[in-house]
Amino acid sequence: ENRRAKLCMDAIYRSSNYLQSLAEEVLLIRQVEDGQFSLDSEYFPIEELIAEIINVYRTPAAEKAVQLRYLVTARQPSVKLNRLATKIILSSLVDNSLKYGPAGQTITLSCLTAQDRIELVVADQGPGIPEEEQERIFEPYYRSDTADEKPRGSGLGLHAVRVLARAMDGEVSLESQSGGGSRFRVKLPA
């Protein structure tokens, strides 16, 4: 009885956190798109933010036997970006990989720096995205025909990634093929 109550409490807690995050995300995106809000930058350690994202998704990943990995290529410096926008970008990409990818997969996060730019990469072993849909998945509320039986989200995740990356003078790109996993690259001035 106590275990069941704890499971219910955990589910309520996760749901309320999800709704709060979604509301904040929608508000931020709307303000950025309407030009009412510019994203201030601050210095923060990017490795710390990546560790935070992995920690947030550790339980849902474990429920699907998914391994979250941070591939350290070299010691990463502090970056000057909007922390909330960067967090939303990484969260959205990891969440997407978890939702649409198979149980037992590995999701790898990595960070590369070159001159004055940083590249955040989230790679998964999911079903991949057909070439004809690769641009459309960034549209708000777009639903892939191939994802009919997959869990539904807000339809804003990848749209948020693109809007927030562009608001920080960056860009997001995708390497994927049907059945071959996906690799999202977010390039930002650091």
PDB file of C-alpha atoms in Angstrom:
ATOM      1  CA  GLU A   1       0.000   0.000   0.000  1.00  0.00           C
ATOM      2  CA  ASN A   2       2.829   2.428   0.908  1.00  0.00           C
ATOM      3  CA  ARG A   3       4.741   1.526  -2.266  1.00  0.00           C
ATOM      4  CA  ARG A   4       1.672   2.163  -4.404  1.00  0.00           C
ATOM      5  CA  ALA A   5       1.105   5.538  -2.694  1.00  0.00           C
ATOM      6  CA  LYS A   6       4.756   6.459  -3.308  1.00  0.00           C
ATOM      7  CA  LEU A   7       4.465   5.509  -6.995  1.00  0.00           C
ATOM      8  CA  CYS A   8       1.346   7.677  -7.308  1.00  0.00           C
ATOM      9  CA  MET A   9       3.070  10.584  -5.547  1.00  0.00           C
ATOM     10  CA  ASP A  10       6.093  10.240  -7.835  1.00  0.00           C
ATOM     11  CA  ALA A  11       3.829  10.238 -10.901  1.00  0.00           C
ATOM     12  CA  ILE A  12       2.006  13.371  -9.676  1.00  0.00           C
ATOM     13  CA  TYR A  13       5.326  15.085  -8.944  1.00  0.00           C
ATOM     14  CA  ARG A  14       6.732  14.247 -12.398  1.00  0.00           C
ATOM     15  CA  SER A  15       3.525  15.400 -14.092  1.00  0.00           C
ATOM     16  CA  SER A  16       3.430  18.714 -12.231  1.00  0.00           C
ATOM     17  CA  ASN A  17       7.104  19.332 -13.019  1.00  0.00           C
ATOM     18  CA  TYR A  18       6.446  18.519 -16.680  1.00  0.00           C
ATOM     19  CA  LEU A  19       3.502  20.944 -16.837  1.00  0.00           C
ATOM     20  CA  GLN A  20       5.492  23.699 -15.153  1.00  0.00           C
ATOM     21  CA  SER A  21       8.423  23.163 -17.540  1.00  0.00           C
ATOM     22  CA  LEU A  22       6.074  23.123 -20.512  1.00  0.00           C
ATOM     23  CA  ALA A  23       4.424  26.391 -19.435  1.00  0.00           C
ATOM     24  CA  GLU A  24       7.825  28.076 -18.977  1.00  0.00           C
ATOM     25  CA  GLU A  25       9.004  26.746 -22.334  1.00  0.00           C
ATOM     26  CA  VAL A  26       5.895  27.931 -24.208  1.00  0.00           C
ATOM     27  CA  LEU A  27       6.110  31.379 -22.597  1.00  0.00           C
ATOM     28  CA  LEU A  28       9.812  31.759 -23.387  1.00  0.00           C
ATOM     29  CA  ILE A  29       9.385  30.628 -26.999  1.00  0.00           C
ATOM     30  CA  ARG A  30       6.406  32.956 -27.503  1.00  0.00           C
ATOM     31  CA  GLN A  31       8.306  35.925 -26.082  1.00  0.00           C
ATOM     32  CA  VAL A  32      11.371  35.170 -28.211  1.00  0.00           C
ATOM     33  CA  GLU A  33       9.306  34.700 -31.396  1.00  0.00           C
ATOM     34  CA  ASP A  34       7.378  37.933 -30.767  1.00  0.00           C
ATOM     35  CA  GLY A  35      10.634  39.830 -30.234  1.00  0.00           C
ATOM     36  CA  GLN A  36       9.545  40.793 -26.712  1.00  0.00           C
ATOM     37  CA  PHE A  37      12.427  39.061 -25.027  1.00  0.00           C
ATOM     38  CA  SER A  38      16.120  38.867 -25.731  1.00  0.00           C
ATOM     39  CA  LEU A  39      18.116  36.047 -24.251  1.00  0.00           C
ATOM     40  CA  ASP A  40      20.701  37.368 -21.823  1.00  0.00           C
ATOM     41  CA  SER A  41      23.970  35.483 -21.612  1.00  0.00           C
ATOM     42  CA  GLU A  42      25.882  34.389 -18.545  1.00  0.00           C
ATOM     43  CA  TYR A  43      29.008  32.328 -17.959  1.00  0.00           C
ATOM     44  CA  PHE A  44      28.408  28.791 -16.714  1.00  0.00           C
ATOM     45  CA  PRO A  45      30.231  25.447 -16.922  1.00  0.00           C
ATOM     46  CA  ILE A  46      28.646  23.512 -19.788  1.00  0.00           C
ATOM     47  CA  GLU A  47      29.721  20.173 -18.259  1.00  0.00           C
ATOM     48  CA  GLU A  48      27.718  21.014 -15.136  1.00  0.00           C
ATOM     49  CA  LEU A  49      24.587  21.641 -17.223  1.00  0.00           C
ATOM     50  CA  ILE A  50      25.054  18.399 -19.162  1.00  0.00           C
ATOM     51  CA  ALA A  51      25.448  16.480 -15.882  1.00  0.00           C
ATOM     52  CA  GLU A  52      22.237  18.124 -14.621  1.00  0.00           C
ATOM     53  CA  ILE A  53      20.321  17.023 -17.746  1.00  0.00           C
ATOM     54  CA  ILE A  54      21.607  13.462 -17.421  1.00  0.00           C
ATOM     55  CA  ASN A  55      20.587  13.423 -13.771  1.00  0.00           C
ATOM     56  CA  VAL A  56      17.060  14.681 -14.579  1.00  0.00           C
ATOM     57  CA  TYR A  57      16.542  11.947 -17.183  1.00  0.00           C
ATOM     58  CA  ARG A  58      18.272   9.129 -15.275  1.00  0.00           C
ATOM     59  CA  THR A  59      15.015   7.620 -13.905  1.00  0.00           C
ATOM     60  CA  PRO A  60      12.959   7.724 -17.132  1.00  0.00           C
ATOM     61  CA  ALA A  61      15.987   6.312 -18.983  1.00  0.00           C
ATOM     62  CA  ALA A  62      16.354   3.467 -16.470  1.00  0.00           C
ATOM     63  CA  GLU A  63      12.661   2.622 -16.900  1.00  0.00           C
ATOM     64  CA  LYS A  64      13.404   1.918 -20.594  1.00  0.00           C
ATOM     65  CA  ALA A  65      16.835   0.361 -19.942  1.00  0.00           C
ATOM     66  CA  VAL A  66      18.358   3.287 -21.844  1.00  0.00           C
ATOM     67  CA  GLN A  67      21.923   4.332 -21.126  1.00  0.00           C
ATOM     68  CA  LEU A  68      22.658   8.079 -21.053  1.00  0.00           C
ATOM     69  CA  ARG A  69      26.296   8.853 -21.754  1.00  0.00           C
ATOM     70  CA  TYR A  70      28.348  12.023 -21.761  1.00  0.00           C
ATOM     71  CA  LEU A  71      31.195  11.607 -24.214  1.00  0.00           C
ATOM     72  CA  VAL A  72      34.010  13.801 -22.934  1.00  0.00           C
ATOM     73  CA  THR A  73      36.173  14.883 -25.850  1.00  0.00           C
ATOM     74  CA  ALA A  74      38.257  17.388 -23.869  1.00  0.00           C
ATOM     75  CA  ARG A  75      37.827  19.520 -20.792  1.00  0.00           C
ATOM     76  CA  GLN A  76      35.122  22.018 -21.653  1.00  0.00           C
ATOM     77  CA  PRO A  77      35.403  25.621 -20.516  1.00  0.00           C
ATOM     78  CA  SER A  78      32.638  27.813 -19.178  1.00  0.00           C
ATOM     79  CA  VAL A  79      30.470  29.167 -21.954  1.00  0.00           C
ATOM     80  CA  LYS A  80      28.609  32.438 -22.252  1.00  0.00           C
ATOM     81  CA  LEU A  81      25.059  31.536 -23.273  1.00  0.00           C
ATOM     82  CA  ASN A  82      21.563  31.782 -21.903  1.00  0.00           C
ATOM     83  CA  ARG A  83      21.505  28.943 -19.375  1.00  0.00           C
ATOM     84  CA  LEU A  84      17.716  28.349 -19.436  1.00  0.00           C
ATOM     85  CA  ALA A  85      17.561  28.279 -23.244  1.00  0.00           C
ATOM     86  CA  THR A  86      20.542  25.895 -23.396  1.00  0.00           C
ATOM     87  CA  LYS A  87      18.898  23.670 -20.788  1.00  0.00           C
ATOM     88  CA  ILE A  88      15.623  23.601 -22.747  1.00  0.00           C
ATOM     89  CA  ILE A  89      17.514  22.727 -25.940  1.00  0.00           C
ATOM     90  CA  LEU A  90      19.372  19.788 -24.385  1.00  0.00           C
ATOM     91  CA  SER A  91      16.312  18.607 -22.424  1.00  0.00           C
ATOM     92  CA  SER A  92      14.132  18.650 -25.528  1.00  0.00           C
ATOM     93  CA  LEU A  93      16.649  16.638 -27.549  1.00  0.00           C
ATOM     94  CA  VAL A  94      17.193  14.029 -24.808  1.00  0.00           C
ATOM     95  CA  ASP A  95      13.443  13.820 -24.124  1.00  0.00           C
ATOM     96  CA  ASN A  96      12.760  13.273 -27.831  1.00  0.00           C
ATOM     97  CA  SER A  97      15.356  10.510 -28.068  1.00  0.00           C
ATOM     98  CA  LEU A  98      13.906   8.792 -25.010  1.00  0.00           C
ATOM     99  CA  LYS A  99      10.316   9.065 -26.218  1.00  0.00           C
ATOM    100  CA  TYR A 100      10.799   7.838 -29.750  1.00  0.00           C
ATOM    101  CA  GLY A 101      13.795   5.543 -29.383  1.00  0.00           C
ATOM    102  CA  PRO A 102      13.816   1.858 -28.485  1.00  0.00           C
ATOM    103  CA  ALA A 103      14.368   0.348 -25.058  1.00  0.00           C
ATOM    104  CA  GLY A 104      17.992  -0.593 -24.477  1.00  0.00           C
ATOM    105  CA  GLN A 105      19.469   2.105 -26.692  1.00  0.00           C
ATOM    106  CA  THR A 106      22.318   4.464 -25.772  1.00  0.00           C
ATOM    107  CA  ILE A 107      21.838   8.220 -25.985  1.00  0.00           C
ATOM    108  CA  THR A 108      25.127  10.086 -26.169  1.00  0.00           C
ATOM    109  CA  LEU A 109      25.641  13.742 -25.345  1.00  0.00           C
ATOM    110  CA  SER A 110      28.853  15.450 -26.330  1.00  0.00           C
ATOM    111  CA  CYS A 111      30.259  18.941 -26.508  1.00  0.00           C
ATOM    112  CA  LEU A 112      32.897  20.218 -28.907  1.00  0.00           C
ATOM    113  CA  THR A 113      34.512  23.632 -28.941  1.00  0.00           C
ATOM    114  CA  ALA A 114      36.273  25.307 -31.821  1.00  0.00           C
ATOM    115  CA  GLN A 115      37.488  28.916 -31.739  1.00  0.00           C
ATOM    116  CA  ASP A 116      34.513  30.950 -30.532  1.00  0.00           C
ATOM    117  CA  ARG A 117      31.828  28.330 -31.133  1.00  0.00           C
ATOM    118  CA  ILE A 118      30.456  25.389 -29.208  1.00  0.00           C
ATOM    119  CA  GLU A 119      28.706  22.372 -30.670  1.00  0.00           C
ATOM    120  CA  LEU A 120      26.319  20.354 -28.510  1.00  0.00           C
ATOM    121  CA  VAL A 121      25.493  16.929 -29.940  1.00  0.00           C
ATOM    122  CA  VAL A 122      22.758  14.494 -28.927  1.00  0.00           C
ATOM    123  CA  ALA A 123      22.941  11.165 -30.757  1.00  0.00           C
ATOM    124  CA  ASP A 124      20.581   8.227 -30.397  1.00  0.00           C
ATOM    125  CA  GLN A 125      19.991   4.761 -31.813  1.00  0.00           C
ATOM    126  CA  GLY A 126      16.321   5.369 -32.542  1.00  0.00           C
ATOM    127  CA  PRO A 127      14.303   4.669 -35.677  1.00  0.00           C
ATOM    128  CA  GLY A 128      15.771   7.648 -37.524  1.00  0.00           C
ATOM    129  CA  ILE A 129      13.889  10.301 -39.443  1.00  0.00           C
ATOM    130  CA  PRO A 130      13.117   9.948 -43.152  1.00  0.00           C
ATOM    131  CA  GLU A 131      14.839  12.600 -45.270  1.00  0.00           C
ATOM    132  CA  GLU A 132      11.543  14.107 -46.457  1.00  0.00           C
ATOM    133  CA  GLU A 133      10.541  14.857 -42.844  1.00  0.00           C
ATOM    134  CA  GLN A 134      13.838  16.200 -41.550  1.00  0.00           C
ATOM    135  CA  GLU A 135      12.935  19.863 -42.031  1.00  0.00           C
ATOM    136  CA  ARG A 136       9.271  19.490 -41.053  1.00  0.00           C
ATOM    137  CA  ILE A 137      10.016  18.048 -37.597  1.00  0.00           C
ATOM    138  CA  PHE A 138      11.084  21.550 -36.515  1.00  0.00           C
ATOM    139  CA  GLU A 139       7.625  22.959 -37.288  1.00  0.00           C
ATOM    140  CA  PRO A 140       5.373  23.488 -34.263  1.00  0.00           C
ATOM    141  CA  TYR A 141       2.909  20.639 -33.635  1.00  0.00           C
ATOM    142  CA  TYR A 142       4.181  18.579 -36.588  1.00  0.00           C
ATOM    143  CA  ARG A 143       3.429  14.857 -36.218  1.00  0.00           C
ATOM    144  CA  SER A 144       5.221  12.274 -38.288  1.00  0.00           C
ATOM    145  CA  ASP A 145       3.028   9.675 -39.996  1.00  0.00           C
ATOM    146  CA  THR A 146       5.521   7.063 -38.873  1.00  0.00           C
ATOM    147  CA  ALA A 147       5.074   7.986 -35.205  1.00  0.00           C
ATOM    148  CA  ASP A 148       1.368   7.105 -34.897  1.00  0.00           C
ATOM    149  CA  GLU A 149       1.884   4.514 -32.214  1.00  0.00           C
ATOM    150  CA  LYS A 150       4.595   6.391 -30.344  1.00  0.00           C
ATOM    151  CA  PRO A 151       4.022   8.474 -27.213  1.00  0.00           C
ATOM    152  CA  ARG A 152       2.706  11.958 -27.848  1.00  0.00           C
ATOM    153  CA  GLY A 153       4.407  15.095 -26.632  1.00  0.00           C
ATOM    154  CA  SER A 154       3.565  18.789 -26.776  1.00  0.00           C
ATOM    155  CA  GLY A 155       4.687  19.039 -30.399  1.00  0.00           C
ATOM    156  CA  LEU A 156       6.929  21.959 -29.427  1.00  0.00           C
ATOM    157  CA  GLY A 157      10.188  20.249 -28.452  1.00  0.00           C
ATOM    158  CA  LEU A 158      12.145  20.441 -31.692  1.00  0.00           C
ATOM    159  CA  HIS A 159      10.515  23.737 -32.626  1.00  0.00           C
ATOM    160  CA  ALA A 160      11.781  25.114 -29.286  1.00  0.00           C
ATOM    161  CA  VAL A 161      15.275  23.810 -30.053  1.00  0.00           C
ATOM    162  CA  ARG A 162      15.403  25.702 -33.348  1.00  0.00           C
ATOM    163  CA  VAL A 163      13.817  28.921 -32.049  1.00  0.00           C
ATOM    164  CA  LEU A 164      16.092  29.108 -29.004  1.00  0.00           C
ATOM    165  CA  ALA A 165      19.237  28.174 -30.943  1.00  0.00           C
ATOM    166  CA  ARG A 166      18.526  30.934 -33.476  1.00  0.00           C
ATOM    167  CA  ALA A 167      17.743  33.413 -30.685  1.00  0.00           C
ATOM    168  CA  MET A 168      21.307  32.799 -29.439  1.00  0.00           C
ATOM    169  CA  ASP A 169      22.732  33.295 -32.987  1.00  0.00           C
ATOM    170  CA  GLY A 170      23.122  29.564 -33.429  1.00  0.00           C
ATOM    171  CA  GLU A 171      21.651  26.816 -35.553  1.00  0.00           C
ATOM    172  CA  VAL A 172      20.527  23.225 -35.235  1.00  0.00           C
ATOM    173  CA  SER A 173      21.138  20.526 -37.819  1.00  0.00           C
ATOM    174  CA  LEU A 174      20.184  16.889 -38.101  1.00  0.00           C
ATOM    175  CA  GLU A 175      21.945  13.833 -39.484  1.00  0.00           C
ATOM    176  CA  SER A 176      19.581  10.893 -39.732  1.00  0.00           C
ATOM    177  CA  GLN A 177      18.225   8.189 -41.924  1.00  0.00           C
ATOM    178  CA  SER A 178      15.285   5.886 -41.551  1.00  0.00           C
ATOM    179  CA  GLY A 179      16.296   3.007 -39.283  1.00  0.00           C
ATOM    180  CA  GLY A 180      19.725   4.483 -38.521  1.00  0.00           C
ATOM    181  CA  GLY A 181      19.359   6.711 -35.479  1.00  0.00           C
ATOM    182  CA  SER A 182      19.612  10.495 -35.302  1.00  0.00           C
ATOM    183  CA  ARG A 183      22.336  12.982 -34.458  1.00  0.00           C
ATOM    184  CA  PHE A 184      21.257  16.532 -33.600  1.00  0.00           C
ATOM    185  CA  ARG A 185      23.974  19.192 -33.657  1.00  0.00           C
ATOM    186  CA  VAL A 186      23.422  22.579 -32.044  1.00  0.00           C
ATOM    187  CA  LYS A 187      26.111  25.116 -32.950  1.00  0.00           C
ATOM    188  CA  LEU A 188      26.244  28.232 -30.783  1.00  0.00           C
ATOM    189  CA  PRO A 189      28.622  31.143 -30.311  1.00  0.00           C
ATOM    190  CA  ALA A 190      30.276  30.534 -26.971  1.00  0.00           C
TER     191      ALA A 190
END
